[in-house]
Amino acid sequence: LYEALGIIDYISPLPVKVNMIARGRAMSAAALMLACTTGTRAASKMTSIMVHEISTANQGKASDIKANADHLQELEDLTFQLLAQKSNKDEEFWRKSARKDFFLTAAKAKEYGLIDVIV
């Protein structure tokens, strides 16, 4: 997720629009990058797009686990805010839908506003 957020930060202020085409699948951070690109957001007809809650395999001291959980909650909040801003669904929709892996066809992704065109 960190790398995807870095890419989103990088392309957002560019003076040119960045187009993105998903082919096959766009899962997790790739789905977020697709939704947040600044140009045309496209997916091929058979593409599967999936969003989900943030997960981790964290271990260690209780205080470190708590700090990590707090940070993950902030990242999750940011993820759902971005999805809401870039789609025609609100933040609560994404929170509820992403409790489990939430798979969308290209047609559903277009209907929900995650992509602009199916190619």
Coordinates of N, CA and C in Angstrom, one line a residue:
L1 N 0.8 -1.2 0.0 CA 0.0 0.0 0.0 C 0.9 1.3 0.0
Y2 N 2.0 1.2 0.7 CA 2.8 2.4 0.8 C 3.3 2.8 -0.6
E3 N 3.7 1.8 -1.4 CA 4.2 2.1 -2.7 C 3.1 2.7 -3.6
A4 N 1.9 2.2 -3.5 CA 0.8 2.7 -4.3 C 0.5 4.1 -3.9
L5 N 0.5 4.4 -2.6 CA 0.3 5.8 -2.1 C 1.4 6.7 -2.6
G6 N 2.6 6.2 -2.7 CA 3.7 7.0 -3.2 C 3.5 7.3 -4.7
I7 N 3.0 6.3 -5.4 CA 2.8 6.6 -6.9 C 1.7 7.6 -7.0
I8 N 0.6 7.4 -6.3 CA -0.5 8.4 -6.3 C 0.0 9.8 -6.0
D9 N 0.8 9.9 -5.0 CA 1.4 11.2 -4.6 C 2.2 11.8 -5.7
Y10 N 3.0 10.9 -6.4 CA 3.9 11.3 -7.5 C 3.1 11.8 -8.7
I11 N 2.1 11.1 -9.1 CA 1.4 11.5 -10.3 C 0.4 12.6 -10.1
S12 N -0.2 12.8 -8.9 CA -1.2 13.8 -8.7 C -0.8 15.2 -9.1
P13 N 0.4 15.7 -8.8 CA 0.7 17.1 -9.2 C 1.3 17.2 -10.6
L14 N 1.5 16.1 -11.4 CA 2.1 16.2 -12.7 C 1.3 17.1 -13.6
P15 N 1.9 17.9 -14.5 CA 1.2 18.7 -15.4 C 0.5 18.0 -16.5
V16 N 0.8 16.7 -16.7 CA 0.1 15.9 -17.7 C -0.8 14.8 -17.0
K17 N -1.8 14.4 -17.6 CA -2.7 13.4 -17.1 C -2.0 12.0 -17.3
V18 N -2.1 11.1 -16.3 CA -1.6 9.8 -16.4 C -2.8 8.8 -16.6
N19 N -2.8 8.1 -17.7 CA -3.8 7.1 -18.0 C -3.4 5.8 -17.4
M20 N -4.4 5.0 -17.1 CA -4.0 3.6 -16.6 C -5.0 2.6 -17.2
I21 N -4.5 1.5 -17.6 CA -5.4 0.4 -18.1 C -5.1 -0.8 -17.3
A22 N -6.1 -1.4 -16.7 CA -6.0 -2.7 -16.0 C -6.4 -3.8 -17.0
R23 N -5.5 -4.8 -17.0 CA -5.8 -6.0 -17.9 C -5.6 -7.2 -17.0
G24 N -6.6 -8.1 -17.0 CA -6.6 -9.3 -16.2 C -7.1 -9.1 -14.8
R25 N -6.3 -8.4 -14.0 CA -6.8 -8.1 -12.6 C -6.1 -6.8 -12.0
A26 N -6.8 -6.2 -11.2 CA -6.2 -5.1 -10.4 C -6.7 -5.3 -9.0
M27 N -5.8 -5.8 -8.1 CA -6.2 -6.2 -6.8 C -5.5 -5.3 -5.7
S28 N -6.3 -5.0 -4.7 CA -5.8 -4.3 -3.5 C -5.2 -2.9 -3.9
A29 N -3.9 -2.8 -3.7 CA -3.2 -1.5 -3.9 C -3.3 -1.1 -5.4
A30 N -3.3 -2.1 -6.3 CA -3.4 -1.8 -7.7 C -4.8 -1.2 -8.1
A31 N -5.8 -1.7 -7.4 CA -7.2 -1.2 -7.6 C -7.2 0.3 -7.1
L32 N -6.6 0.6 -6.0 CA -6.6 2.0 -5.5 C -5.8 2.9 -6.5
M33 N -4.7 2.4 -7.0 CA -3.9 3.2 -8.0 C -4.8 3.4 -9.2
L34 N -5.5 2.4 -9.7 CA -6.3 2.6 -10.9 C -7.4 3.6 -10.6
A35 N -8.0 3.5 -9.5 CA -9.1 4.5 -9.2 C -8.6 5.9 -9.1
C36 N -7.3 6.1 -8.6 CA -6.8 7.4 -8.3 C -5.9 8.0 -9.4
T37 N -5.8 7.3 -10.5 CA -5.0 7.9 -11.6 C -5.6 9.2 -12.1
T38 N -4.8 10.1 -12.7 CA -5.3 11.4 -13.0 C -5.9 11.5 -14.4
G39 N -5.7 10.5 -15.2 CA -6.2 10.6 -16.6 C -7.4 9.6 -16.7
T40 N -7.4 8.9 -17.9 CA -8.5 7.9 -18.1 C -8.2 6.7 -17.4
R41 N -9.2 6.2 -16.7 CA -9.1 4.9 -15.9 C -9.8 3.9 -16.7
A42 N -9.1 2.9 -17.2 CA -9.7 1.9 -18.1 C -9.4 0.5 -17.6
A43 N -10.3 -0.4 -18.0 CA -10.0 -1.8 -17.7 C -10.6 -2.6 -18.9
S44 N -9.9 -3.7 -19.2 CA -10.4 -4.6 -20.3 C -11.6 -5.3 -19.7
K45 N -12.4 -5.8 -20.7 CA -13.8 -6.3 -20.4 C -13.7 -7.4 -19.3
M46 N -12.7 -8.3 -19.3 CA -12.6 -9.5 -18.4 C -11.8 -9.2 -17.2
T47 N -11.4 -8.0 -17.0 CA -10.6 -7.6 -15.8 C -11.4 -7.8 -14.5
S48 N -10.8 -8.3 -13.5 CA -11.3 -8.4 -12.1 C -10.6 -7.4 -11.3
I49 N -11.4 -6.6 -10.6 CA -10.9 -5.5 -9.7 C -11.4 -5.9 -8.3
M50 N -10.4 -5.8 -7.3 CA -10.8 -6.2 -5.9 C -10.2 -5.2 -4.9
V51 N -11.1 -4.8 -4.0 CA -10.7 -3.9 -2.9 C -11.0 -4.7 -1.6
H52 N -10.2 -4.4 -0.6 CA -10.5 -5.1 0.7 C -9.9 -4.2 1.8
E53 N -10.2 -4.6 3.1 CA -9.6 -4.0 4.2 C -8.1 -4.2 4.2
I54 N -7.4 -3.3 4.9 CA -6.0 -3.5 5.1 C -5.7 -4.6 6.0
S55 N -4.7 -5.4 5.7 CA -4.4 -6.5 6.6 C -2.9 -6.5 6.9
T56 N -2.5 -7.2 7.9 CA -1.1 -7.3 8.3 C -0.8 -8.6 9.0
A57 N 0.4 -9.0 9.0 CA 0.9 -10.1 9.7 C 1.8 -9.6 10.8
N58 N 1.4 -8.7 11.6 CA 2.2 -8.0 12.6 C 2.4 -8.9 13.8
Q59 N 3.5 -8.8 14.4 CA 3.8 -9.5 15.6 C 4.8 -8.7 16.4
G60 N 5.0 -9.1 17.7 CA 6.0 -8.3 18.5 C 5.3 -8.0 19.8
K61 N 5.9 -6.9 20.4 CA 5.4 -6.5 21.7 C 4.0 -5.9 21.6
A62 N 3.2 -6.0 22.7 CA 1.9 -5.5 22.6 C 1.8 -4.0 22.3
S63 N 2.8 -3.2 22.8 CA 2.8 -1.8 22.5 C 3.0 -1.5 21.0
D64 N 3.9 -2.3 20.4 CA 4.2 -2.2 19.0 C 3.0 -2.6 18.1
I65 N 2.3 -3.7 18.6 CA 1.2 -4.1 17.8 C 0.1 -3.0 17.9
K66 N -0.1 -2.4 19.0 CA -1.1 -1.4 19.2 C -0.8 -0.2 18.3
A67 N 0.5 0.2 18.3 CA 0.9 1.4 17.4 C 0.7 1.0 16.0
N68 N 1.0 -0.2 15.6 CA 0.8 -0.6 14.2 C -0.6 -0.6 13.8
A69 N -1.5 -1.1 14.7 CA -2.9 -1.2 14.5 C -3.5 0.3 14.3
D70 N -3.0 1.2 15.1 CA -3.5 2.6 15.0 C -3.1 3.2 13.6
H71 N -1.8 2.9 13.2 CA -1.3 3.3 12.0 C -2.1 2.7 10.8
L72 N -2.4 1.4 10.9 CA -3.1 0.7 9.9 C -4.6 1.3 9.7
Q73 N -5.1 1.7 10.9 CA -6.5 2.3 10.8 C -6.4 3.6 10.1
E74 N -5.4 4.4 10.3 CA -5.2 5.7 9.6 C -5.1 5.4 8.1
L75 N -4.3 4.4 7.7 CA -4.1 4.0 6.3 C -5.4 3.5 5.7
E76 N -6.2 2.8 6.4 CA -7.5 2.3 6.0 C -8.5 3.4 5.8
D77 N -8.5 4.4 6.7 CA -9.3 5.5 6.6 C -9.0 6.3 5.3
L78 N -7.7 6.5 5.1 CA -7.2 7.2 3.9 C -7.7 6.5 2.6
T79 N -7.5 5.2 2.6 CA -7.9 4.3 1.5 C -9.3 4.5 1.1
F80 N -10.2 4.4 2.1 CA -11.7 4.5 1.8 C -12.0 6.0 1.5
Q81 N -11.4 7.0 2.0 CA -11.6 8.3 1.6 C -11.3 8.6 0.2
L82 N -10.1 8.0 -0.2 CA -9.7 8.1 -1.6 C -10.7 7.4 -2.6
L83 N -11.1 6.2 -2.2 CA -12.1 5.5 -3.0 C -13.4 6.3 -3.2
A84 N -13.8 6.9 -2.1 CA -15.0 7.7 -2.1 C -14.9 8.9 -3.0
Q85 N -13.7 9.6 -2.9 CA -13.5 10.8 -3.7 C -13.4 10.4 -5.2
K86 N -12.9 9.3 -5.5 CA -12.7 8.9 -6.9 C -13.8 8.1 -7.5
S87 N -14.9 7.8 -6.8 CA -16.0 7.0 -7.3 C -17.3 7.7 -7.0
N88 N -18.4 7.1 -7.4 CA -19.7 7.6 -7.1 C -20.3 6.9 -5.9
K89 N -19.5 6.3 -5.1 CA -20.0 5.7 -3.8 C -19.4 6.4 -2.6
D90 N -20.1 6.4 -1.5 CA -19.5 7.1 -0.3 C -18.6 6.2 0.4
E91 N -17.9 6.8 1.4 CA -16.9 6.1 2.2 C -17.5 4.9 2.9
E92 N -18.7 5.0 3.5 CA -19.3 3.9 4.2 C -19.6 2.7 3.3
F93 N -20.0 3.0 2.0 CA -20.2 1.9 1.1 C -18.9 1.1 1.0
W94 N -17.7 1.8 0.8 CA -16.5 1.1 0.6 C -16.1 0.3 1.9
R95 N -16.3 0.9 3.1 CA -16.0 0.2 4.3 C -16.8 -1.1 4.5
K96 N -18.1 -1.0 4.2 CA -18.9 -2.2 4.3 C -18.6 -3.2 3.3
S97 N -18.4 -2.8 2.0 CA -18.1 -3.7 0.9 C -16.8 -4.4 1.1
A98 N -15.8 -3.7 1.7 CA -14.5 -4.2 1.7 C -14.2 -5.0 3.0
R99 N -15.2 -5.4 3.8 CA -14.9 -6.2 4.9 C -14.4 -7.5 4.6
K100 N -14.7 -8.0 3.4 CA -14.2 -9.2 2.8 C -13.6 -8.8 1.4
D101 N -12.8 -9.6 0.8 CA -12.4 -9.3 -0.5 C -13.6 -9.0 -1.4
F102 N -13.6 -7.8 -2.0 CA -14.8 -7.3 -2.8 C -14.4 -7.2 -4.2
F103 N -14.9 -8.2 -5.0 CA -14.5 -8.3 -6.4 C -15.5 -7.7 -7.3
L104 N -15.0 -6.9 -8.2 CA -15.9 -6.2 -9.2 C -15.5 -6.6 -10.6
T105 N -16.5 -6.8 -11.5 CA -16.2 -6.9 -12.9 C -15.9 -5.5 -13.4
A106 N -15.4 -5.4 -14.6 CA -15.1 -4.1 -15.2 C -16.4 -3.3 -15.3
A107 N -17.5 -4.0 -15.6 CA -18.8 -3.3 -15.8 C -19.2 -2.7 -14.4
K108 N -19.1 -3.5 -13.3 CA -19.4 -3.0 -12.0 C -18.5 -1.8 -11.6
A109 N -17.2 -2.0 -11.9 CA -16.3 -0.9 -11.5 C -16.6 0.4 -12.3
K110 N -17.1 0.2 -13.5 CA -17.5 1.4 -14.2 C -18.8 2.0 -13.6
E111 N -19.7 1.1 -13.3 CA -21.0 1.6 -12.7 C -20.7 2.3 -11.3
Y112 N -19.7 1.8 -10.6 CA -19.4 2.4 -9.3 C -18.5 3.6 -9.4
G113 N -18.0 3.9 -10.6 CA -17.1 5.1 -10.8 C -15.7 4.8 -10.5
L114 N -15.2 3.6 -10.4 CA -13.8 3.3 -10.2 C -13.0 3.4 -11.5
I115 N -13.7 3.2 -12.6 CA -13.0 3.3 -13.9 C -13.9 4.2 -14.8
D116 N -13.4 4.7 -15.9 CA -14.1 5.5 -16.8 C -14.6 4.8 -18.0
V117 N -13.8 3.8 -18.5 CA -14.1 3.1 -19.8 C -13.7 1.7 -19.7
I118 N -14.4 0.9 -20.5 CA -14.0 -0.5 -20.7 C -13.4 -0.6 -22.1
V119 N -12.2 -1.2 -22.2 CA -11.6 -1.3 -23.5 C -11.5 -2.7 -24.0

